[in-house]
Tab-separated table of C-alpha atoms (C1' of nucleotides) in Angstrom:
chain	number	residue	atom	x	y	z
A	1	MET	CA	20.315	-141.174	77.757
A	2	ARG	CA	23.982	-142.043	77.436
A	3	SER	CA	25.820	-139.041	76.089
A	4	GLU	CA	27.661	-141.018	73.384
A	5	VAL	CA	24.328	-142.290	72.066
A	6	GLU	CA	23.031	-138.746	71.960
A	7	GLY	CA	25.989	-137.625	69.870
A	8	VAL	CA	25.650	-140.456	67.396
A	9	ILE	CA	21.937	-140.064	66.760
A	10	GLU	CA	22.513	-136.402	66.078
A	11	GLN	CA	25.309	-137.230	63.649
A	12	LEU	CA	23.015	-139.707	61.902
A	13	GLY	CA	20.537	-136.915	61.387
A	14	TYR	CA	17.787	-137.872	63.843
A	15	GLN	CA	16.148	-135.494	66.294
A	16	ASN	CA	15.444	-137.765	69.229
A	17	LEU	CA	14.556	-141.302	70.187
A	18	ARG	CA	11.146	-142.870	70.000
A	19	PRO	CA	9.821	-145.263	72.615
A	20	GLY	CA	11.785	-148.478	72.704
A	21	GLN	CA	14.782	-147.296	70.731
A	22	GLU	CA	16.790	-146.358	73.793
A	23	GLU	CA	16.091	-149.707	75.515
A	24	ILE	CA	17.107	-151.615	72.387
A	25	ILE	CA	20.283	-149.600	71.820
A	26	ASN	CA	21.340	-149.788	75.461
A	27	ALA	CA	20.814	-153.544	75.642
A	28	ALA	CA	22.823	-154.051	72.467
A	29	LEU	CA	25.628	-151.722	73.651
A	30	ASP	CA	25.875	-153.892	76.775
A	31	GLY	CA	26.431	-156.885	74.512
A	32	LYS	CA	23.051	-158.488	75.122
A	33	ASP	CA	20.916	-160.232	72.551
A	34	VAL	CA	17.898	-158.136	71.763
A	35	LEU	CA	14.668	-158.577	69.854
A	36	GLY	CA	12.932	-155.311	69.010
A	37	ILE	CA	9.366	-155.093	67.757
A	38	LEU	CA	8.810	-151.548	66.627
A	39	PRO	CA	6.116	-150.034	64.426
A	40	THR	CA	7.143	-149.170	60.880
A	41	GLY	CA	9.229	-146.257	59.831
A	42	SER	CA	12.844	-145.344	60.391
A	43	GLY	CA	12.690	-146.574	63.963
A	44	LYS	CA	14.483	-149.844	63.423
A	45	THR	CA	17.197	-148.468	61.223
A	46	LEU	CA	18.261	-145.960	63.839
A	47	CYS	CA	18.673	-148.757	66.389
A	48	PHE	CA	21.306	-150.643	64.482
A	49	GLN	CA	22.950	-147.602	62.925
A	50	ALA	CA	23.588	-146.021	66.314
A	51	THR	CA	24.637	-149.276	67.979
A	52	GLY	CA	26.888	-150.153	65.057
A	53	GLN	CA	28.677	-146.814	65.271
A	54	LEU	CA	29.368	-147.280	68.967
A	55	ARG	CA	30.266	-150.946	69.240
A	56	ALA	CA	33.774	-152.131	68.508
A	57	GLY	CA	34.125	-154.333	65.439
A	58	VAL	CA	32.138	-154.817	62.268
A	59	THR	CA	28.344	-154.692	62.302
A	60	VAL	CA	26.903	-157.319	59.967
A	61	VAL	CA	23.341	-156.583	58.859
A	62	VAL	CA	21.219	-159.302	57.274
A	63	GLU	CA	18.733	-157.871	54.802
A	64	PRO	CA	16.179	-159.848	52.776
A	65	LEU	CA	16.333	-157.745	49.610
A	66	LEU	CA	19.072	-156.270	47.436
A	67	ALA	CA	17.064	-153.036	47.270
A	68	LEU	CA	17.052	-152.757	51.052
A	69	MET	CA	20.816	-153.233	51.209
A	70	ARG	CA	21.224	-150.499	48.639
A	71	ASP	CA	18.902	-148.106	50.486
A	72	GLN	CA	20.602	-148.665	53.821
A	73	GLN	CA	24.045	-148.298	52.304
A	74	LEU	CA	23.067	-145.002	50.697
A	75	ARG	CA	21.505	-143.711	53.904
A	76	LEU	CA	24.598	-144.393	55.932
A	77	GLN	CA	26.849	-142.941	53.285
A	78	ALA	CA	24.682	-139.815	53.187
A	79	SER	CA	25.221	-139.418	56.928
A	80	GLY	CA	28.966	-139.410	56.364
A	81	GLU	CA	29.824	-143.034	57.120
A	82	LYS	CA	31.926	-144.296	54.224
A	83	ARG	CA	33.003	-147.669	55.622
A	84	VAL	CA	29.857	-149.383	54.329
A	85	LEU	CA	29.790	-152.501	52.178
A	86	ALA	CA	27.080	-154.616	50.604
A	87	ILE	CA	28.076	-158.190	49.811
A	88	ASN	CA	25.816	-159.665	47.145
A	89	SER	CA	25.719	-160.989	43.624
A	90	GLN	CA	26.063	-157.452	42.237
A	91	LEU	CA	29.672	-157.570	43.360
A	92	ALA	CA	32.029	-158.974	40.694
A	93	PRO	CA	33.976	-162.075	41.853
A	94	SER	CA	37.240	-160.137	41.628
A	95	GLU	CA	35.857	-157.318	43.794
A	96	LEU	CA	34.504	-159.863	46.236
A	97	SER	CA	37.864	-161.491	46.796
A	98	VAL	CA	39.441	-158.091	47.409
A	99	VAL	CA	36.849	-156.992	49.968
A	100	LEU	CA	36.935	-160.366	51.731
A	101	GLN	CA	40.587	-159.710	52.539
A	102	ASN	CA	39.814	-156.269	53.917
A	103	LEU	CA	36.645	-156.829	55.891
A	104	SER	CA	37.965	-155.257	59.070
A	105	TYR	CA	38.071	-151.918	57.285
A	106	TYR	CA	34.283	-151.738	57.213
A	107	GLN	CA	31.979	-150.555	59.972
A	108	PHE	CA	28.790	-151.898	58.365
A	109	ILE	CA	28.359	-154.893	56.087
A	110	PHE	CA	24.946	-155.592	54.524
A	111	ILE	CA	24.338	-159.092	53.276
A	112	ALA	CA	21.555	-161.520	52.356
A	113	PRO	CA	21.264	-164.765	54.315
A	114	GLU	CA	22.193	-166.879	51.268
A	115	MET	CA	25.549	-165.141	50.992
A	116	LEU	CA	26.123	-165.098	54.707
A	117	THR	CA	25.799	-168.868	54.925
A	118	ARG	CA	28.380	-169.390	52.155
A	119	PRO	CA	31.421	-171.097	53.719
A	120	ASP	CA	34.087	-168.838	52.209
A	121	ILE	CA	32.291	-165.685	53.286
A	122	LEU	CA	31.550	-166.994	56.732
A	123	ARG	CA	35.233	-167.894	57.167
A	124	ALA	CA	36.289	-164.416	56.114
A	125	LEU	CA	33.888	-162.901	58.638
A	126	GLN	CA	35.084	-165.233	61.391
A	127	ALA	CA	38.589	-163.919	60.819
A	128	VAL	CA	37.582	-160.377	61.772
A	129	LYS	CA	35.901	-159.120	64.881
A	130	VAL	CA	32.161	-158.915	64.367
A	131	GLY	CA	30.735	-156.690	67.090
A	132	LEU	CA	27.054	-157.055	66.250
A	133	LEU	CA	24.871	-159.233	64.063
A	134	VAL	CA	21.684	-157.474	63.017
A	135	VAL	CA	18.742	-159.343	61.504
A	136	ASP	CA	16.531	-156.768	59.899
A	137	GLU	CA	12.962	-157.716	58.976
A	138	ALA	CA	13.408	-160.659	61.330
A	139	HIS	CA	9.872	-161.952	60.704
A	140	CYS	CA	11.331	-163.322	57.461
A	141	ILE	CA	12.821	-166.137	59.525
A	142	TYR	CA	9.312	-167.304	60.278
A	143	GLN	CA	7.551	-166.120	57.162
A	144	TRP	CA	10.084	-167.123	54.517
A	145	GLY	CA	12.497	-169.548	56.116
A	146	PRO	CA	10.725	-172.893	55.970
A	147	ASP	CA	9.101	-172.730	52.549
A	148	PHE	CA	10.856	-170.056	50.584
A	149	ARG	CA	14.344	-169.121	51.740
A	150	PRO	CA	15.820	-171.836	53.975
A	151	ALA	CA	19.055	-169.894	54.373
A	152	TYR	CA	17.087	-167.935	56.963
A	153	LEU	CA	17.001	-171.090	59.067
A	154	ARG	CA	20.814	-171.211	59.196
A	155	LEU	CA	21.272	-167.833	60.866
A	156	GLY	CA	21.485	-169.502	64.284
A	157	ASP	CA	24.580	-171.382	63.104
A	158	VAL	CA	26.036	-168.210	61.673
A	159	ARG	CA	25.454	-166.374	64.873
A	160	GLN	CA	27.222	-169.041	66.885
A	161	ARG	CA	30.224	-169.050	64.598
A	162	LEU	CA	30.535	-165.296	64.585
A	163	GLY	CA	30.172	-165.197	68.348
A	164	ALA	CA	28.536	-161.793	68.230
A	165	PRO	CA	25.432	-160.566	70.032
A	166	VAL	CA	22.319	-160.305	67.921
A	167	MET	CA	19.884	-157.488	67.338
A	168	ALA	CA	16.736	-158.791	65.632
A	169	LEU	CA	14.233	-156.209	64.412
A	170	THR	CA	10.739	-156.408	62.997
A	171	ALA	CA	7.458	-154.501	62.954
A	172	THR	CA	5.151	-157.466	63.462
A	173	ALA	CA	5.691	-160.452	65.691
A	174	PRO	CA	3.100	-162.047	67.940
A	175	GLU	CA	4.306	-164.179	70.818
A	176	ASN	CA	4.638	-167.398	68.785
A	177	VAL	CA	6.726	-165.679	66.126
A	178	ARG	CA	8.919	-164.081	68.780
A	179	SER	CA	9.667	-167.494	70.214
A	180	VAL	CA	10.515	-168.842	66.758
A	181	ILE	CA	12.936	-165.978	66.225
A	182	VAL	CA	14.527	-166.486	69.654
A	183	ARG	CA	14.930	-170.197	69.071
A	184	GLN	CA	16.152	-169.956	65.481
A	185	LEU	CA	18.720	-167.267	66.255
A	186	ARG	CA	19.644	-168.989	69.540
A	187	LEU	CA	19.226	-165.789	71.458
A	188	GLN	CA	20.428	-165.991	75.071
A	189	ASN	CA	18.453	-164.227	77.795
A	190	ALA	CA	17.309	-161.831	75.137
A	191	THR	CA	15.981	-158.403	75.945
A	192	ILE	CA	12.666	-158.284	74.160
A	193	TYR	CA	11.183	-154.908	73.525
A	194	ALA	CA	7.659	-155.184	72.150
A	195	GLY	CA	5.987	-151.843	71.680
A	196	SER	CA	2.317	-151.681	70.835
A	197	VAL	CA	1.819	-152.445	67.155
A	198	ASP	CA	-1.504	-150.593	67.173
A	199	ARG	CA	-1.879	-147.870	64.569
A	200	PRO	CA	-4.665	-145.678	65.845
A	201	GLU	CA	-4.694	-143.587	62.674
A	202	LEU	CA	-5.814	-146.588	60.611
A	203	PHE	CA	-9.457	-147.374	60.181
A	204	ILE	CA	-9.730	-151.154	59.868
A	205	GLY	CA	-12.580	-152.309	57.695
A	206	ARG	CA	-13.553	-155.874	56.994
A	207	GLU	CA	-16.130	-156.820	54.361
A	208	SER	CA	-17.487	-160.112	53.171
A	209	LEU	CA	-18.796	-159.897	49.609
A	210	LEU	CA	-20.776	-162.236	47.419
A	211	ASP	CA	-18.434	-162.719	44.483
A	212	GLN	CA	-15.409	-161.276	42.734
A	213	ARG	CA	-17.553	-158.910	40.726
A	214	ALA	CA	-18.914	-157.372	43.897
A	215	VAL	CA	-15.361	-157.017	45.182
A	216	ASN	CA	-14.284	-155.229	42.043
A	217	GLU	CA	-17.235	-152.844	42.236
A	218	ARG	CA	-16.447	-152.131	45.846
A	219	VAL	CA	-12.846	-151.289	44.935
A	220	GLY	CA	-14.141	-148.848	42.365
A	221	ALA	CA	-16.472	-147.203	44.857
A	222	LEU	CA	-13.750	-146.819	47.466
A	223	LEU	CA	-11.295	-145.426	44.951
A	224	ALA	CA	-13.927	-142.841	44.080
A	225	GLN	CA	-14.696	-141.904	47.677
A	226	VAL	CA	-11.267	-141.801	49.290
A	227	ALA	CA	-8.796	-139.385	47.752
A	228	GLY	CA	-5.049	-139.806	47.869
A	229	PRO	CA	-2.497	-142.537	47.213
A	230	ALA	CA	-3.836	-146.078	47.436
A	231	ILE	CA	-2.419	-149.597	47.371
A	232	ILE	CA	-4.734	-152.449	46.400
A	233	TYR	CA	-3.248	-155.834	47.263
A	234	CYS	CA	-4.457	-158.629	45.001
A	235	PRO	CA	-4.091	-162.380	45.470
A	236	THR	CA	-2.835	-163.024	41.926
A	237	LYS	CA	-0.673	-161.270	39.339
A	238	LYS	CA	-3.461	-161.599	36.835
A	239	LEU	CA	-5.912	-159.681	38.974
A	240	THR	CA	-3.461	-156.803	39.470
A	241	GLU	CA	-3.355	-156.413	35.683
A	242	GLN	CA	-7.094	-156.780	35.193
A	243	LEU	CA	-8.022	-154.231	37.819
A	244	ALA	CA	-5.323	-151.794	36.770
A	245	GLN	CA	-6.836	-151.839	33.310
A	246	GLN	CA	-10.399	-151.601	34.583
A	247	PHE	CA	-9.699	-148.586	36.820
A	248	SER	CA	-7.147	-146.822	34.674
A	249	GLY	CA	-7.994	-143.124	34.564
A	250	LEU	CA	-11.034	-143.489	36.824
A	251	HIS	CA	-11.564	-140.219	38.723
A	252	GLY	CA	-8.268	-138.985	37.380
A	253	ARG	CA	-6.369	-141.712	39.160
A	254	ARG	CA	-2.988	-142.587	37.772
A	255	VAL	CA	-2.912	-146.350	37.955
A	256	ALA	CA	-0.350	-149.113	37.519
A	257	PHE	CA	0.099	-152.727	38.482
A	258	TYR	CA	3.104	-154.260	40.207
A	259	HIS	CA	4.193	-157.885	40.662
A	260	ALA	CA	7.280	-160.035	40.491
A	261	GLY	CA	6.644	-160.927	36.854
A	262	LEU	CA	7.748	-157.408	35.834
A	263	ASP	CA	11.373	-156.854	34.959
A	264	GLY	CA	13.556	-155.193	37.557
A	265	HIS	CA	13.733	-151.901	35.737
A	266	THR	CA	9.943	-151.518	35.545
A	267	ARG	CA	9.557	-152.502	39.156
A	268	THR	CA	12.054	-149.920	40.328
A	269	LEU	CA	10.460	-147.294	38.109
A	270	ARG	CA	6.922	-147.933	39.311
A	271	GLU	CA	7.962	-148.014	42.930
A	272	ARG	CA	9.684	-144.664	42.509
A	273	GLN	CA	6.747	-143.167	40.609
A	274	PHE	CA	4.404	-144.230	43.348
A	275	THR	CA	6.673	-142.948	46.096
A	276	GLU	CA	7.194	-139.628	44.360
A	277	GLY	CA	3.543	-139.204	43.437
A	278	SER	CA	3.359	-139.508	39.657
A	279	LEU	CA	1.366	-142.688	40.253
A	280	ASP	CA	-1.273	-142.728	42.985
A	281	THR	CA	-2.976	-146.093	42.642
A	282	LEU	CA	-1.055	-149.344	42.674
A	283	PHE	CA	-2.602	-152.762	42.165
A	284	ALA	CA	0.042	-155.085	43.552
A	285	THR	CA	0.822	-158.540	44.801
A	286	SER	CA	2.734	-159.068	48.014
A	287	ALA	CA	5.902	-158.354	46.013
A	288	PHE	CA	5.280	-154.676	46.711
A	289	GLY	CA	5.965	-153.266	50.092
A	290	MET	CA	8.998	-154.361	52.054
A	291	GLY	CA	11.284	-151.351	52.334
A	292	VAL	CA	8.758	-148.990	50.769
A	293	ASP	CA	8.367	-146.017	53.042
A	294	LYS	CA	5.770	-143.723	51.529
A	295	PRO	CA	4.266	-141.606	54.302
A	296	ASP	CA	0.992	-140.463	52.755
A	297	VAL	CA	-0.731	-143.657	51.609
A	298	ARG	CA	-4.384	-142.905	52.405
A	299	MET	CA	-5.887	-146.275	51.620
A	300	VAL	CA	-4.809	-149.897	51.545
A	301	LEU	CA	-7.294	-152.474	50.301
A	302	TYR	CA	-6.501	-156.128	50.823
A	303	LEU	CA	-8.398	-158.340	48.397
A	304	GLY	CA	-8.773	-161.987	49.283
A	305	VAL	CA	-7.999	-163.895	52.447
A	306	PRO	CA	-4.436	-163.719	53.749
A	307	ALA	CA	-2.691	-166.900	54.877
A	308	THR	CA	-1.538	-165.197	58.062
A	309	LEU	CA	-2.492	-162.153	60.081
A	310	GLU	CA	1.148	-161.019	60.017
A	311	GLU	CA	1.003	-160.751	56.284
A	312	TYR	CA	-2.237	-158.785	56.525
A	313	MET	CA	-0.875	-156.515	59.249
A	314	GLN	CA	2.278	-155.804	57.224
A	315	ALA	CA	0.114	-154.880	54.227
A	316	ILE	CA	-2.336	-152.513	55.939
A	317	GLY	CA	0.552	-151.081	57.974
A	318	ARG	CA	1.745	-149.329	54.819
A	319	ALA	CA	-1.115	-146.846	55.128
A	320	GLY	CA	-0.987	-143.621	57.130
A	321	ARG	CA	2.659	-143.644	58.093
A	322	ASP	CA	2.528	-139.841	58.321
A	323	GLY	CA	0.184	-140.340	61.273
A	324	GLN	CA	-2.813	-138.914	59.383
A	325	PRO	CA	-6.023	-140.942	59.145
A	326	ALA	CA	-6.112	-143.648	56.501
A	327	LEU	CA	-8.596	-146.282	55.452
A	328	THR	CA	-7.772	-149.974	55.275
A	329	ALA	CA	-10.189	-152.715	54.323
A	330	LEU	CA	-10.094	-156.438	53.850
A	331	LEU	CA	-12.461	-157.381	51.009
A	332	TYR	CA	-13.095	-161.072	50.519
A	333	THR	CA	-15.487	-163.711	49.326
A	334	ALA	CA	-16.096	-167.214	50.661
A	335	LYS	CA	-14.168	-168.606	47.680
A	336	ASP	CA	-11.115	-166.612	48.658
A	337	ALA	CA	-11.031	-168.380	51.998
A	338	GLN	CA	-11.146	-171.769	50.329
A	339	HIS	CA	-8.501	-170.734	47.856
A	340	THR	CA	-6.069	-169.791	50.632
A	341	ALA	CA	-6.921	-172.888	52.613
A	342	GLY	CA	-6.134	-175.073	49.600
A	343	MET	CA	-2.651	-173.632	49.309
A	344	LEU	CA	-1.500	-174.394	52.811
A	345	ALA	CA	-0.224	-177.906	52.263
A	346	ASN	CA	1.325	-177.046	48.914
A	347	LEU	CA	4.861	-178.086	49.852
A	348	PRO	CA	7.294	-180.646	48.432
A	349	SER	CA	6.370	-184.221	49.248
A	350	PRO	CA	8.808	-186.696	50.844
A	351	ILE	CA	8.880	-188.482	47.475
A	352	LEU	CA	10.164	-185.381	45.734
A	353	VAL	CA	12.689	-184.750	48.524
A	354	LYS	CA	14.007	-188.280	48.214
A	355	ALA	CA	14.304	-188.077	44.430
A	356	LEU	CA	16.130	-184.744	44.652
A	357	TYR	CA	18.587	-185.927	47.246
A	358	ARG	CA	19.395	-188.995	45.118
A	359	ALA	CA	20.049	-187.070	41.934
A	360	PRO	CA	20.264	-183.335	42.610
A	361	LYS	CA	22.058	-182.611	39.355
A	362	ALA	CA	19.169	-183.973	37.306
A	363	TYR	CA	17.004	-181.198	38.728
A	364	ALA	CA	19.473	-178.320	38.781
A	365	GLY	CA	18.206	-175.281	36.919
A	366	SER	CA	14.561	-176.238	37.213
A	367	ASP	CA	12.234	-173.310	37.723
A	368	ASP	CA	9.713	-175.358	39.661
A	369	PRO	CA	9.395	-173.600	43.026
A	370	GLN	CA	9.152	-176.847	44.959
A	371	ILE	CA	12.302	-178.209	43.362
A	372	GLN	CA	14.093	-174.929	44.017
A	373	LEU	CA	13.008	-175.051	47.614
A	374	VAL	CA	14.391	-178.532	48.201
A	375	LEU	CA	17.638	-177.594	46.439
A	376	ALA	CA	17.905	-174.510	48.657
A	377	TYR	CA	17.544	-176.712	51.723
A	378	GLN	CA	20.229	-178.990	50.375
A	379	GLN	CA	22.514	-176.056	49.729
A	380	ALA	CA	21.904	-174.813	53.253
A	381	GLY	CA	23.206	-178.178	54.510
A	382	TYR	CA	20.004	-180.021	55.410
A	383	SER	CA	19.714	-183.801	55.157
A	384	ALA	CA	16.659	-185.263	53.430
A	385	SER	CA	15.021	-186.283	56.680
A	386	GLU	CA	15.663	-182.863	58.199
A	387	VAL	CA	13.937	-181.322	55.181
A	388	ASN	CA	10.917	-183.565	55.577
A	389	GLN	CA	10.772	-182.791	59.240
A	390	ALA	CA	10.964	-179.058	58.638
A	391	LEU	CA	8.290	-179.158	55.937
A	392	ASP	CA	6.017	-181.325	58.012
A	393	ALA	CA	6.255	-178.931	60.936
A	394	ARG	CA	5.646	-176.088	58.548
A	395	ILE	CA	2.308	-177.427	57.336
A	396	GLY	CA	1.141	-177.626	60.940
A	397	SER	CA	2.180	-174.091	61.766
A	398	LYS	CA	0.607	-172.750	58.572
A	399	GLN	CA	-2.665	-174.382	59.427
A	400	LYS	CA	-2.524	-172.910	62.876
A	401	ALA	CA	-1.783	-169.443	61.532
A	402	PHE	CA	-4.621	-169.767	59.043
A	403	SER	CA	-7.097	-170.788	61.691
A	404	ALA	CA	-6.280	-167.486	63.416
A	405	VAL	CA	-7.216	-165.741	60.162
A	406	VAL	CA	-10.508	-167.627	60.040
A	407	ASN	CA	-11.257	-166.637	63.646
A	408	PHE	CA	-10.464	-163.071	62.765
A	409	LEU	CA	-12.909	-163.157	59.853
A	410	GLN	CA	-15.636	-164.592	62.026
A	411	ALA	CA	-15.207	-162.430	65.123
A	412	ASP	CA	-17.947	-159.890	65.404
A	413	GLY	CA	-16.699	-157.523	68.083
A	414	CYS	CA	-14.184	-154.738	67.577
A	415	VAL	CA	-12.057	-155.761	64.586
A	416	ARG	CA	-9.045	-153.832	65.813
A	417	ALA	CA	-9.168	-155.395	69.269
A	418	GLU	CA	-9.413	-158.832	67.666
A	419	LEU	CA	-6.401	-158.190	65.452
A	420	LEU	CA	-4.239	-156.696	68.176
A	421	HIS	CA	-5.146	-159.480	70.552
A	422	TYR	CA	-3.503	-161.859	68.063
A	423	PHE	CA	-0.376	-159.699	68.154
A	424	ASP	CA	-0.383	-159.756	71.946
A	425	SER	CA	-0.513	-155.999	71.805
A	426	PRO	CA	-2.880	-153.510	73.441
A	427	ALA	CA	-5.377	-151.709	71.202
A	428	LYS	CA	-6.779	-148.213	71.549
A	429	THR	CA	-10.305	-147.873	72.860
A	430	HIS	CA	-12.992	-148.421	70.263
A	431	ASP	CA	-14.508	-145.269	68.787
A	432	ASP	CA	-16.104	-144.146	65.515
A	433	PHE	CA	-12.781	-144.002	63.786
A	434	CYS	CA	-11.679	-147.513	64.671
A	435	CYS	CA	-13.028	-150.290	62.568
A	436	GLY	CA	-16.094	-151.650	60.865
A	437	ILE	CA	-17.681	-154.790	59.574
A	438	ALA	CA	-19.866	-155.002	56.522
A	439	ASP	CA	-21.454	-157.812	54.611
A	440	ALA	CA	-22.969	-157.986	51.183
A	441	GLY	CA	-26.520	-157.131	52.306
A	442	VAL	CA	-25.533	-154.136	54.411
A	443	LEU	CA	-23.404	-152.785	51.592
A	444	ALA	CA	-26.268	-152.682	49.127
A	445	GLN	CA	-28.220	-150.624	51.603
A	446	ILE	CA	-25.384	-148.204	52.305
A	447	HIS	CA	-24.807	-147.832	48.616
A	448	SER	CA	-28.379	-146.719	47.948
A	449	GLU	CA	-28.275	-144.338	50.935
A	450	GLN	CA	-25.122	-142.779	49.567
A	451	GLN	CA	-26.708	-142.206	46.187
A	452	ALA	CA	-29.678	-140.537	47.879
A	453	ASP	CA	-27.420	-138.302	49.904
A	454	ASN	CA	-24.885	-137.153	47.387
A	455	GLN	CA	-23.535	-134.273	49.452
A	456	GLY	CA	-19.863	-135.105	49.610
A	457	PHE	CA	-18.023	-135.736	52.852
A	458	ASN	CA	-16.389	-133.348	55.260
A	459	THR	CA	-14.233	-135.334	57.612
A	460	TRP	CA	-12.506	-138.656	57.554
A	461	GLN	CA	-14.716	-139.814	60.367
A	462	GLU	CA	-17.832	-139.115	58.325
A	463	VAL	CA	-16.422	-140.833	55.274
A	464	PHE	CA	-15.627	-143.974	57.213
A	465	LYS	CA	-18.903	-143.982	59.074
A	466	GLN	CA	-20.797	-143.871	55.841
A	467	ILE	CA	-18.634	-146.294	53.976
A	468	PHE	CA	-18.756	-148.886	56.689
A	469	ASN	CA	-21.451	-150.016	58.992
A	470	VAL	CA	-19.443	-148.968	62.008
A	471	SER	CA	-20.320	-151.264	64.878
A	472	ASP	CA	-21.122	-149.747	68.242
B	1	DC	C1'	-9.723	-175.434	47.106
B	2	DG	C1'	-11.110	-173.424	42.442
B	3	DG	C1'	-9.918	-171.525	37.967
B	4	DT	C1'	-7.937	-172.556	33.684
B	5	DG	C1'	-5.302	-173.965	29.763
B	6	DG	C1'	-4.391	-177.590	26.810
B	7	DG	C1'	-5.197	-181.895	24.733
B	8	DA	C1'	-8.299	-185.508	23.227
B	9	DC	C1'	-12.366	-186.547	21.145
B	10	DG	C1'	-16.430	-186.502	18.471
B	11	DA	C1'	-18.778	-185.395	14.656
B	12	DT	C1'	-17.718	-183.541	10.250
B	13	DA	C1'	-14.124	-179.872	7.375
B	14	DG	C1'	-14.162	-175.495	11.330
B	15	DC	C1'	-15.580	-176.092	15.970
B	16	DG	C1'	-17.801	-177.429	20.638
B	17	DT	C1'	-17.364	-179.960	24.891
B	18	DC	C1'	-15.399	-182.450	28.371
B	19	DC	C1'	-11.871	-183.865	31.413
B	20	DC	C1'	-7.675	-183.687	33.787
B	21	DA	C1'	-3.377	-181.928	35.383
B	22	DC	C1'	-1.542	-178.204	37.283
B	23	DC	C1'	-1.020	-173.664	39.188
B	24	DG	C1'	-1.612	-170.094	42.533
B	25	DG	C1'	2.861	-164.766	46.137
B	26	DT	C1'	7.181	-163.797	47.871
B	27	DG	C1'	14.091	-163.585	46.125
B	28	DC	C1'	18.377	-164.742	46.853
B	29	DT	C1'	22.495	-166.920	43.812
B	30	DC	C1'	24.894	-169.360	40.079
B	31	DT	C1'	25.500	-170.932	35.566
B	32	DA	C1'	25.301	-171.421	30.790
B	33	DT	C1'	24.050	-169.321	26.617
B	34	DT	C1'	22.678	-165.192	23.394
DNA sequence: CGGTGGGACGATAGCGTCCCACCGGTGCTCTATT
């Protein structure tokens, strides 16, 4: 290892490097573009913190959430680095104009893509030397760019104008997503480090159930059998509230629900309570998770059919970060699959795009998500036909991603192998603590066997073997 | 695609039933009012 790297990681409070980190840091220090796919945890943060400390010039870090900017800022400040800035809407306009004139003072600048694509801010950054552009949670480019946050699609432009090498980091990116990231960010001869995304400590269960009632009962049974903190992902806000009420206090569990309809204060509070342990069971939508780093989540249940396997992998990946065994299960009904399928083409039509481009002011302030999306494209500098083109391509890629989900649901071999094959990543060898498939009929049988043999369980392996019909 | 909430309607004075339109998960930022 380079000695200067060694010194910096020690200063940042880390013991040593994990696989991949050294390759990523070295490539970035040499001024190369790099895309790093690393399993969850602090692994990615260390990469850009260390590189940023050692490279001349400002390190600009694109983060998707205000909460992530805040966390990262605090972490760096705690390690003794004071030249850290977060540029976002929390900054008063007067403060913003002051910092924009003093950007070169800072070593790290955290910013959301919407702010980074703003002309005045981009100009201010162009005027200083940017040594490194980091795109954290880079899968957002693919996952959120086209139909949620189009500013993510303008990062290639930004990169070109700043003239800095790029370090893109994510935990989940199969080959097709990697190529989207490379193309969108205009990476040149990028060093791609893709570690295995397998998580051997996770048991991966997959169950098809008859109806929603059966799903709910199954959730109750699993909450009773598996002790420890649990996240139950639900497809709708309404279901998070229903289930939280239904299972409140069950087996002494301290339960809450979490979704984007809650006010910011409550969200922050519940996240902290869950992280610190005064809540142990969270019924949540996909709003919960990014940036949450709770090590001892023992179970993640995913209710419904995800639109992409990335989304599913991100969700179950929040279990067992301490490396101890954890249970994950996908619980779905046939209706769930149809529900998800029906949402795929739910994007603004060319008619709406045309109307909005003719009279944008008439629609300003609308809370319709489709209108907001088109306006965001417009703000990001897209022409109407470019928007239509982007949305059209998006429908195709969503359908493709969903067909991978359907294949995954239908595959009857090793579930883990199937999943990791999609991520172009090697999987551990199948064993008892690997994965399992169950369907409604098998479950009824297991349930009655469990009632007959009410002995309690000794090891995680036994629990999982009994809960699931582990395939051989 | 499927669930659902709201409005219209019919047959009758308080309420069913049907149909249709619309919604469903994610978050930045800005702007105009309380």
